[in-house]
Amino acid sequence: MVISFGSINMDLVVLCDRLPVEGETLVATGWLVNPGGKGANQAVQSSRMGAQTVMVGRVGEDSFGQQALQGLGRYGVEVRGVAVDAAAPTGVACILVEPGGANRIVVVPGANGEVGRSEVATLQSLVAPGAVVMMQCEVPFSAVREAARIAHAEGATVLLDPSPWQSVALGPHVFEDIDYLTPNEREAQGLSGTSDLQDAARRLADMGARTVIVKRGADGVVLFHAGRFAVVPAFVVTAVDTTAAGDSFQGAFAASLDQGLGEDEAVMRAVAAGALTVTRRGAQQSMPDGAEVARFLGAQSGDVLSVSGSKTMNQKGEEQT
Ligand code: ADP
């Protein structure tokens, strides 16, 4: 079982020719309401890969909350771990998008900001040895940390996407319950305080993460584990919208581990899922299912299909054969 402990949002997307200046009213060129939130997005990708997936989080007692839950249900995500808050509204992200795709986002946490003890208790009632628990940082970090502690103690594999990284309460052992920490490049740099990626990964491992996977968009991922680096290139695709690529990576990786695949194969499936997601517009609706990922990987040449066959580097960042 995969458990996604995290945020559930509605994304309110306004398409406009340009951004309004102070005091100005503009007429939009379009408007979309999409289910989102990193927790929900990752749960959808995990379920689409065929893993039994349960969402733990909170929505408001409003129509956005109902829509979000119905959307998760349509993708096969179980919502029995989602609480309905009588006071706080469902979280929303207000996204202004200009013609070139540049965007400005304001997030209203709403019910996501209320996630705490009761969701941790829900997680505790669901988690069992062998489960995979994935988390992100759009709910209070104190709850994330406690959920990680409990999941780890129960024998689950724990994944943390530290996004947004500013929510992380940094400390010497902050990632001690995390098996896989999966920041993107900017998050790795922000958390570690260094722009050198290999230094950054090493510092994050020093804070307790067993394996650090840095997501680098069209450059693939860098893995750091037990003092060694491995570089896994991305698949070459035509990207039209990179929204939710990281969520797709995490959901597919978690599902693959849950399905008993080894780490290398799980990374390959996650990199493939991320690549397919960027070829389509949107978040949850752009994510591939397990059959599409398998077809995509089957169509690739053998030499890109192994992590161990990729470049490895020593701790100084020198390439080794
Ligand atoms: P995030 O959304 O968290 O910033 P990334 O943009 O790095 O994460 O995307 C996650 C993964 O998806 C990447 O590591 C890569 O494997 C895949 N991916 C993202 N963008 C592209 C792209 N333009 N081409 C191919 N693969 C991509």
Short mmCIF file of C-alpha atoms and ligand atoms in Angstrom, two decimals:
data_model
loop_
_atom_site.label_atom_id
_atom_site.label_comp_id
_atom_site.label_asym_id
_atom_site.label_seq_id
_atom_site.Cartn_x
_atom_site.Cartn_y
_atom_site.Cartn_z
CA MET A 1 0.00 0.00 0.00
CA VAL A 2 1.13 3.57 -0.78
CA ILE A 3 -0.02 6.32 1.57
CA SER A 4 0.16 9.95 0.46
CA PHE A 5 0.25 12.20 3.52
CA GLY A 6 -0.19 15.76 2.31
CA SER A 7 -2.02 18.54 0.55
CA ILE A 8 -5.22 18.59 -1.46
CA ASN A 9 -6.00 21.77 -3.43
CA MET A 10 -8.13 23.17 -6.15
CA ASP A 11 -6.04 25.09 -8.69
CA LEU A 12 -7.85 28.18 -10.01
CA VAL A 13 -6.04 29.02 -13.23
CA VAL A 14 -6.66 32.40 -14.92
CA LEU A 15 -5.23 32.88 -18.41
CA CYS A 16 -4.48 36.53 -19.23
CA ASP A 17 -2.71 38.55 -21.95
CA ARG A 18 -0.57 40.24 -19.31
CA LEU A 19 -0.60 40.82 -15.56
CA PRO A 20 -2.74 43.71 -14.28
CA VAL A 21 -0.99 46.70 -12.71
CA GLU A 22 -2.09 48.10 -9.36
CA GLY A 23 -5.71 49.26 -9.41
CA GLU A 24 -6.36 47.86 -12.91
CA THR A 25 -9.08 45.37 -13.84
CA LEU A 26 -8.30 43.05 -16.75
CA VAL A 27 -10.56 40.68 -18.64
CA ALA A 28 -9.16 37.12 -18.66
CA THR A 29 -8.80 35.12 -21.85
CA GLY A 30 -9.69 31.86 -20.13
CA TRP A 31 -10.30 30.12 -16.81
CA LEU A 32 -9.72 26.56 -15.58
CA VAL A 33 -10.43 24.82 -12.31
CA ASN A 34 -8.18 21.78 -11.84
CA PRO A 35 -7.73 19.49 -8.85
CA GLY A 36 -4.20 19.80 -7.50
CA GLY A 37 -2.02 19.88 -4.40
CA LYS A 38 1.23 17.94 -4.30
CA GLY A 39 -0.17 15.24 -2.02
CA ALA A 40 -3.17 14.62 -4.24
CA ASN A 41 -1.13 14.77 -7.46
CA GLN A 42 1.37 12.20 -6.18
CA ALA A 43 -1.45 9.95 -5.00
CA VAL A 44 -3.03 10.08 -8.47
CA GLN A 45 0.25 9.09 -10.14
CA SER A 46 0.79 6.24 -7.70
CA SER A 47 -2.72 4.92 -8.28
CA ARG A 48 -2.36 5.27 -12.05
CA MET A 49 0.73 3.04 -11.83
CA GLY A 50 -1.49 0.37 -10.31
CA ALA A 51 -0.57 0.62 -6.61
CA GLN A 52 -3.25 0.57 -3.94
CA THR A 53 -3.07 4.22 -2.83
CA VAL A 54 -4.66 5.91 0.19
CA MET A 55 -4.75 9.69 0.68
CA VAL A 56 -4.38 11.16 4.16
CA GLY A 57 -5.17 14.88 4.39
CA ARG A 58 -7.91 17.41 4.93
CA VAL A 59 -10.40 19.37 2.83
CA GLY A 60 -13.07 21.94 3.75
CA GLU A 61 -16.80 21.33 3.94
CA ASP A 62 -17.36 23.01 0.58
CA SER A 63 -17.87 22.23 -3.09
CA PHE A 64 -14.12 22.38 -3.88
CA GLY A 65 -13.54 19.73 -1.24
CA GLN A 66 -16.21 17.49 -2.73
CA GLN A 67 -14.81 18.01 -6.24
CA ALA A 68 -11.29 17.20 -5.06
CA LEU A 69 -12.43 13.99 -3.37
CA GLN A 70 -14.52 12.91 -6.36
CA GLY A 71 -11.52 13.55 -8.62
CA LEU A 72 -9.24 11.41 -6.44
CA GLY A 73 -11.88 8.68 -6.40
CA ARG A 74 -12.12 8.68 -10.20
CA TYR A 75 -8.39 7.94 -10.36
CA GLY A 76 -8.82 5.07 -7.90
CA VAL A 77 -7.27 6.83 -4.89
CA GLU A 78 -8.91 5.79 -1.60
CA VAL A 79 -10.06 8.84 0.37
CA ARG A 80 -11.01 7.16 3.64
CA GLY A 81 -8.04 8.92 5.27
CA VAL A 82 -9.22 12.42 4.30
CA ALA A 83 -10.94 14.49 7.00
CA VAL A 84 -13.51 17.21 6.29
CA ASP A 85 -12.87 20.39 8.28
CA ALA A 86 -16.04 22.20 9.36
CA ALA A 87 -14.29 25.57 9.69
CA ALA A 88 -11.37 25.88 7.25
CA PRO A 89 -12.02 25.99 3.48
CA THR A 90 -10.44 23.61 0.98
CA GLY A 91 -6.97 24.82 0.02
CA VAL A 92 -6.73 26.72 -3.25
CA ALA A 93 -3.91 27.89 -5.50
CA CYS A 94 -4.68 31.03 -7.53
CA ILE A 95 -2.53 30.88 -10.66
CA LEU A 96 -2.22 33.75 -13.17
CA VAL A 97 -0.75 32.54 -16.45
CA GLU A 98 0.57 34.84 -19.20
CA PRO A 99 0.67 33.76 -22.87
CA GLY A 100 4.27 32.47 -22.79
CA GLY A 101 3.39 30.22 -19.84
CA ALA A 102 5.03 32.41 -17.16
CA ASN A 103 2.93 32.21 -14.02
CA ARG A 104 2.35 33.88 -10.64
CA ILE A 105 0.90 31.71 -7.87
CA VAL A 106 -0.71 32.56 -4.54
CA VAL A 107 -1.57 29.56 -2.35
CA VAL A 108 -4.28 29.67 0.32
CA PRO A 109 -3.50 26.67 2.58
CA GLY A 110 -7.01 26.49 4.11
CA ALA A 111 -7.66 22.99 5.44
CA ASN A 112 -4.12 21.87 4.45
CA GLY A 113 -2.82 24.26 7.10
CA GLU A 114 -4.90 22.44 9.74
CA VAL A 115 -3.35 19.02 9.07
CA GLY A 116 -1.89 17.80 12.34
CA ARG A 117 -2.43 15.31 15.14
CA SER A 118 -5.60 13.73 13.81
CA GLU A 119 -4.06 13.04 10.37
CA VAL A 120 -0.95 11.61 12.05
CA ALA A 121 -3.27 9.29 14.02
CA THR A 122 -5.01 8.30 10.77
CA LEU A 123 -1.64 7.50 9.22
CA GLN A 124 -0.73 5.43 12.24
CA SER A 125 -3.93 3.39 11.90
CA LEU A 126 -3.18 2.67 8.22
CA VAL A 127 0.56 2.11 8.09
CA ALA A 128 2.06 -1.37 8.28
CA PRO A 129 5.52 -2.86 7.70
CA GLY A 130 6.30 -2.80 3.98
CA ALA A 131 4.01 0.16 3.22
CA VAL A 132 5.39 3.14 1.30
CA VAL A 133 4.58 6.57 2.73
CA MET A 134 5.16 9.67 0.62
CA MET A 135 5.03 13.20 1.93
CA GLN A 136 5.55 16.77 0.74
CA CYS A 137 5.72 20.09 2.56
CA GLU A 138 2.44 21.85 1.75
CA VAL A 139 1.05 20.83 5.17
CA PRO A 140 2.62 21.90 8.52
CA PHE A 141 6.13 20.50 8.80
CA SER A 142 5.61 19.45 12.42
CA ALA A 143 2.95 16.99 11.17
CA VAL A 144 5.22 15.78 8.35
CA ARG A 145 8.02 15.09 10.78
CA GLU A 146 5.80 13.21 13.22
CA ALA A 147 4.23 11.19 10.41
CA ALA A 148 7.71 10.28 9.15
CA ARG A 149 8.78 9.19 12.61
CA ILE A 150 5.76 6.92 13.06
CA ALA A 151 5.90 5.48 9.54
CA HIS A 152 9.59 4.72 9.88
CA ALA A 153 9.13 3.11 13.29
CA GLU A 154 6.36 0.91 11.82
CA GLY A 155 8.75 -0.38 9.13
CA ALA A 156 7.42 1.62 6.17
CA THR A 157 9.61 3.11 3.45
CA VAL A 158 9.41 6.90 3.78
CA LEU A 159 9.75 9.36 0.89
CA LEU A 160 9.85 13.14 1.37
CA ASP A 161 9.56 15.69 -1.43
CA PRO A 162 10.78 18.79 0.46
CA SER A 163 8.65 21.24 -1.50
CA PRO A 164 8.12 24.08 -0.74
CA TRP A 165 11.52 23.86 0.93
CA GLN A 166 10.97 27.01 2.99
CA SER A 167 8.51 25.02 5.16
CA VAL A 168 11.23 22.65 6.34
CA ALA A 169 12.37 23.35 9.91
CA LEU A 170 16.05 22.59 9.33
CA GLY A 171 18.07 20.91 12.06
CA PRO A 172 20.97 18.46 12.33
CA HIS A 173 18.80 15.28 12.19
CA VAL A 174 15.76 16.64 10.42
CA PHE A 175 15.70 13.89 7.77
CA GLU A 176 16.59 10.97 10.07
CA ASP A 177 13.33 9.11 9.30
CA ILE A 178 13.53 9.65 5.55
CA ASP A 179 14.62 6.82 3.25
CA TYR A 180 14.36 8.87 0.05
CA LEU A 181 14.58 12.67 0.01
CA THR A 182 13.58 13.96 -3.44
CA PRO A 183 14.23 17.71 -3.83
CA ASN A 184 14.53 19.38 -7.21
CA GLU A 185 17.70 21.31 -7.92
CA ARG A 186 16.52 24.63 -6.44
CA GLU A 187 15.17 22.92 -3.33
CA ALA A 188 18.40 20.99 -2.79
CA GLN A 189 20.35 24.24 -3.05
CA GLY A 190 17.93 26.16 -0.80
CA LEU A 191 17.92 23.49 1.91
CA SER A 192 21.65 22.90 1.93
CA GLY A 193 22.79 26.49 1.39
CA THR A 194 25.17 25.52 -1.40
CA SER A 195 24.82 25.77 -5.17
CA ASP A 196 27.08 22.78 -5.85
CA LEU A 197 24.67 19.87 -6.33
CA GLN A 198 26.97 17.15 -5.09
CA ASP A 199 27.84 19.13 -1.98
CA ALA A 200 24.15 19.81 -1.53
CA ALA A 201 23.24 16.11 -1.74
CA ARG A 202 25.99 15.23 0.71
CA ARG A 203 24.80 17.85 3.21
CA LEU A 204 21.22 16.59 2.99
CA ALA A 205 22.44 13.03 3.61
CA ASP A 206 24.37 14.37 6.61
CA MET A 207 21.00 15.57 7.98
CA GLY A 208 19.85 11.94 8.00
CA ALA A 209 18.35 11.11 4.58
CA ARG A 210 19.42 7.59 3.55
CA THR A 211 19.26 8.31 -0.19
CA VAL A 212 18.98 11.74 -1.81
CA ILE A 213 17.51 11.96 -5.31
CA VAL A 214 17.91 15.40 -6.88
CA LYS A 215 15.43 15.98 -9.74
CA ARG A 216 16.92 18.06 -12.53
CA GLY A 217 14.16 18.46 -15.11
CA ALA A 218 15.42 17.69 -18.63
CA ASP A 219 18.77 16.66 -17.08
CA GLY A 220 17.26 13.70 -15.22
CA VAL A 221 18.23 12.87 -11.65
CA VAL A 222 21.31 12.52 -9.47
CA LEU A 223 21.22 9.86 -6.74
CA PHE A 224 23.43 10.02 -3.70
CA HIS A 225 23.66 7.03 -1.38
CA ALA A 226 26.34 5.79 1.01
CA GLY A 227 28.96 8.16 -0.32
CA ARG A 228 28.42 7.45 -4.02
CA PHE A 229 26.70 9.41 -6.77
CA ALA A 230 24.88 8.05 -9.81
CA VAL A 231 23.56 10.17 -12.65
CA VAL A 232 20.46 9.02 -14.50
CA PRO A 233 19.75 11.02 -17.64
CA ALA A 234 16.19 12.05 -18.56
CA PHE A 235 14.46 10.63 -21.63
CA VAL A 236 14.38 13.01 -24.57
CA VAL A 237 10.81 14.23 -25.15
CA THR A 238 9.14 17.42 -26.39
CA ALA A 239 8.02 19.20 -23.26
CA VAL A 240 4.85 21.30 -23.51
CA ASP A 241 4.07 21.83 -19.80
CA THR A 242 6.35 20.80 -16.94
CA THR A 243 3.64 21.17 -14.26
CA ALA A 244 3.62 18.23 -11.83
CA ALA A 245 6.66 16.46 -13.34
CA GLY A 246 8.13 16.12 -9.86
CA ASP A 247 4.83 14.80 -8.48
CA SER A 248 4.72 12.27 -11.28
CA PHE A 249 8.29 11.17 -10.47
CA GLN A 250 7.51 10.72 -6.78
CA GLY A 251 4.18 8.93 -7.29
CA ALA A 252 5.62 6.52 -9.84
CA PHE A 253 8.70 5.86 -7.70
CA ALA A 254 6.58 5.12 -4.60
CA ALA A 255 4.23 2.84 -6.54
CA SER A 256 7.14 0.93 -8.06
CA LEU A 257 8.77 0.34 -4.67
CA ASP A 258 5.41 -0.82 -3.33
CA GLN A 259 5.09 -3.24 -6.23
CA GLY A 260 8.36 -4.84 -5.16
CA LEU A 261 10.63 -3.45 -7.87
CA GLY A 262 14.26 -2.75 -7.05
CA GLU A 263 15.43 0.81 -6.59
CA ASP A 264 17.06 1.04 -10.05
CA GLU A 265 13.96 -0.09 -11.88
CA ALA A 266 11.78 2.17 -9.73
CA VAL A 267 13.95 5.17 -10.67
CA MET A 268 13.67 4.27 -14.37
CA ARG A 269 9.89 4.08 -14.19
CA ALA A 270 9.78 7.38 -12.29
CA VAL A 271 12.03 9.14 -14.82
CA ALA A 272 9.83 7.76 -17.63
CA ALA A 273 6.63 8.90 -15.88
CA GLY A 274 8.08 12.41 -15.43
CA ALA A 275 9.03 12.55 -19.11
CA LEU A 276 5.56 11.50 -20.26
CA THR A 277 3.89 14.00 -17.91
CA VAL A 278 5.72 16.97 -19.46
CA THR A 279 4.47 16.04 -22.95
CA ARG A 280 0.89 16.98 -21.96
CA ARG A 281 -0.79 20.01 -20.37
CA GLY A 282 -2.10 20.03 -16.81
CA ALA A 283 -1.28 18.23 -13.59
CA GLN A 284 -3.22 15.07 -12.71
CA GLN A 285 -4.70 14.72 -16.18
CA SER A 286 -1.22 14.69 -17.77
CA MET A 287 0.08 11.69 -15.79
CA PRO A 288 0.61 8.33 -17.55
CA ASP A 289 -0.66 4.99 -16.34
CA GLY A 290 1.49 1.91 -15.78
CA ALA A 291 0.80 0.47 -19.24
CA GLU A 292 1.92 3.67 -20.98
CA VAL A 293 5.12 3.80 -18.90
CA ALA A 294 5.85 0.15 -19.76
CA ARG A 295 5.28 0.81 -23.51
CA PHE A 296 7.49 3.90 -23.36
CA LEU A 297 10.33 2.05 -21.63
CA GLY A 298 9.94 -0.87 -24.02
CA ALA A 299 10.48 1.48 -26.95
CA GLN A 300 13.79 2.85 -25.57
CA SER A 301 17.16 1.42 -26.42
CA GLY A 302 18.76 -0.86 -23.82
CA ASP A 303 21.73 1.35 -22.97
CA VAL A 304 19.61 4.00 -21.25
CA LEU A 305 17.74 1.48 -19.15
CA SER A 306 20.04 0.94 -16.24
CA VAL A 307 21.01 3.07 -13.32
CA SER A 308 24.15 1.05 -12.70
CA GLY A 309 25.13 1.58 -16.35
CA SER A 310 24.94 5.35 -15.99
CA LYS A 311 27.86 7.56 -15.09
CA THR A 312 28.91 7.32 -11.48
CA MET A 313 31.00 9.85 -9.71
CA ASN A 314 33.20 9.77 -6.68
CA GLN A 315 32.71 12.17 -3.80
CA LYS A 316 34.78 14.86 -5.48
CA GLY A 317 32.44 14.72 -8.44
CA GLU A 318 35.05 13.04 -10.67
CA GLU A 319 33.53 10.62 -13.12
CA GLN A 320 34.35 6.96 -12.60
CA THR A 321 33.90 4.11 -15.02
P1 ADP B 1 9.99 19.28 -10.08
O1 ADP B 1 8.67 19.31 -10.79
O2 ADP B 1 9.89 18.77 -8.67
O3 ADP B 1 10.75 20.56 -10.21
P2 ADP B 1 11.54 18.12 -12.25
O4 ADP B 1 11.11 19.26 -13.10
O5 ADP B 1 13.00 17.92 -12.08
O6 ADP B 1 10.85 18.13 -10.82
O7 ADP B 1 10.92 16.80 -12.91
C1 ADP B 1 10.98 15.52 -12.31
C2 ADP B 1 11.52 14.53 -13.29
O8 ADP B 1 10.69 14.47 -14.48
C3 ADP B 1 12.93 14.86 -13.81
O9 ADP B 1 13.92 14.38 -12.93
C4 ADP B 1 12.95 14.15 -15.15
O10 ADP B 1 13.25 12.78 -14.96
C5 ADP B 1 11.49 14.30 -15.62
N1 ADP B 1 11.42 15.51 -16.47
C6 ADP B 1 11.10 16.77 -16.09
N2 ADP B 1 11.20 17.63 -17.12
C7 ADP B 1 11.59 16.90 -18.20
C8 ADP B 1 11.87 17.21 -19.57
N3 ADP B 1 11.79 18.47 -20.06
N4 ADP B 1 12.26 16.19 -20.39
C9 ADP B 1 12.35 14.92 -19.93
N5 ADP B 1 12.10 14.56 -18.63
C10 ADP B 1 11.73 15.54 -17.78
#
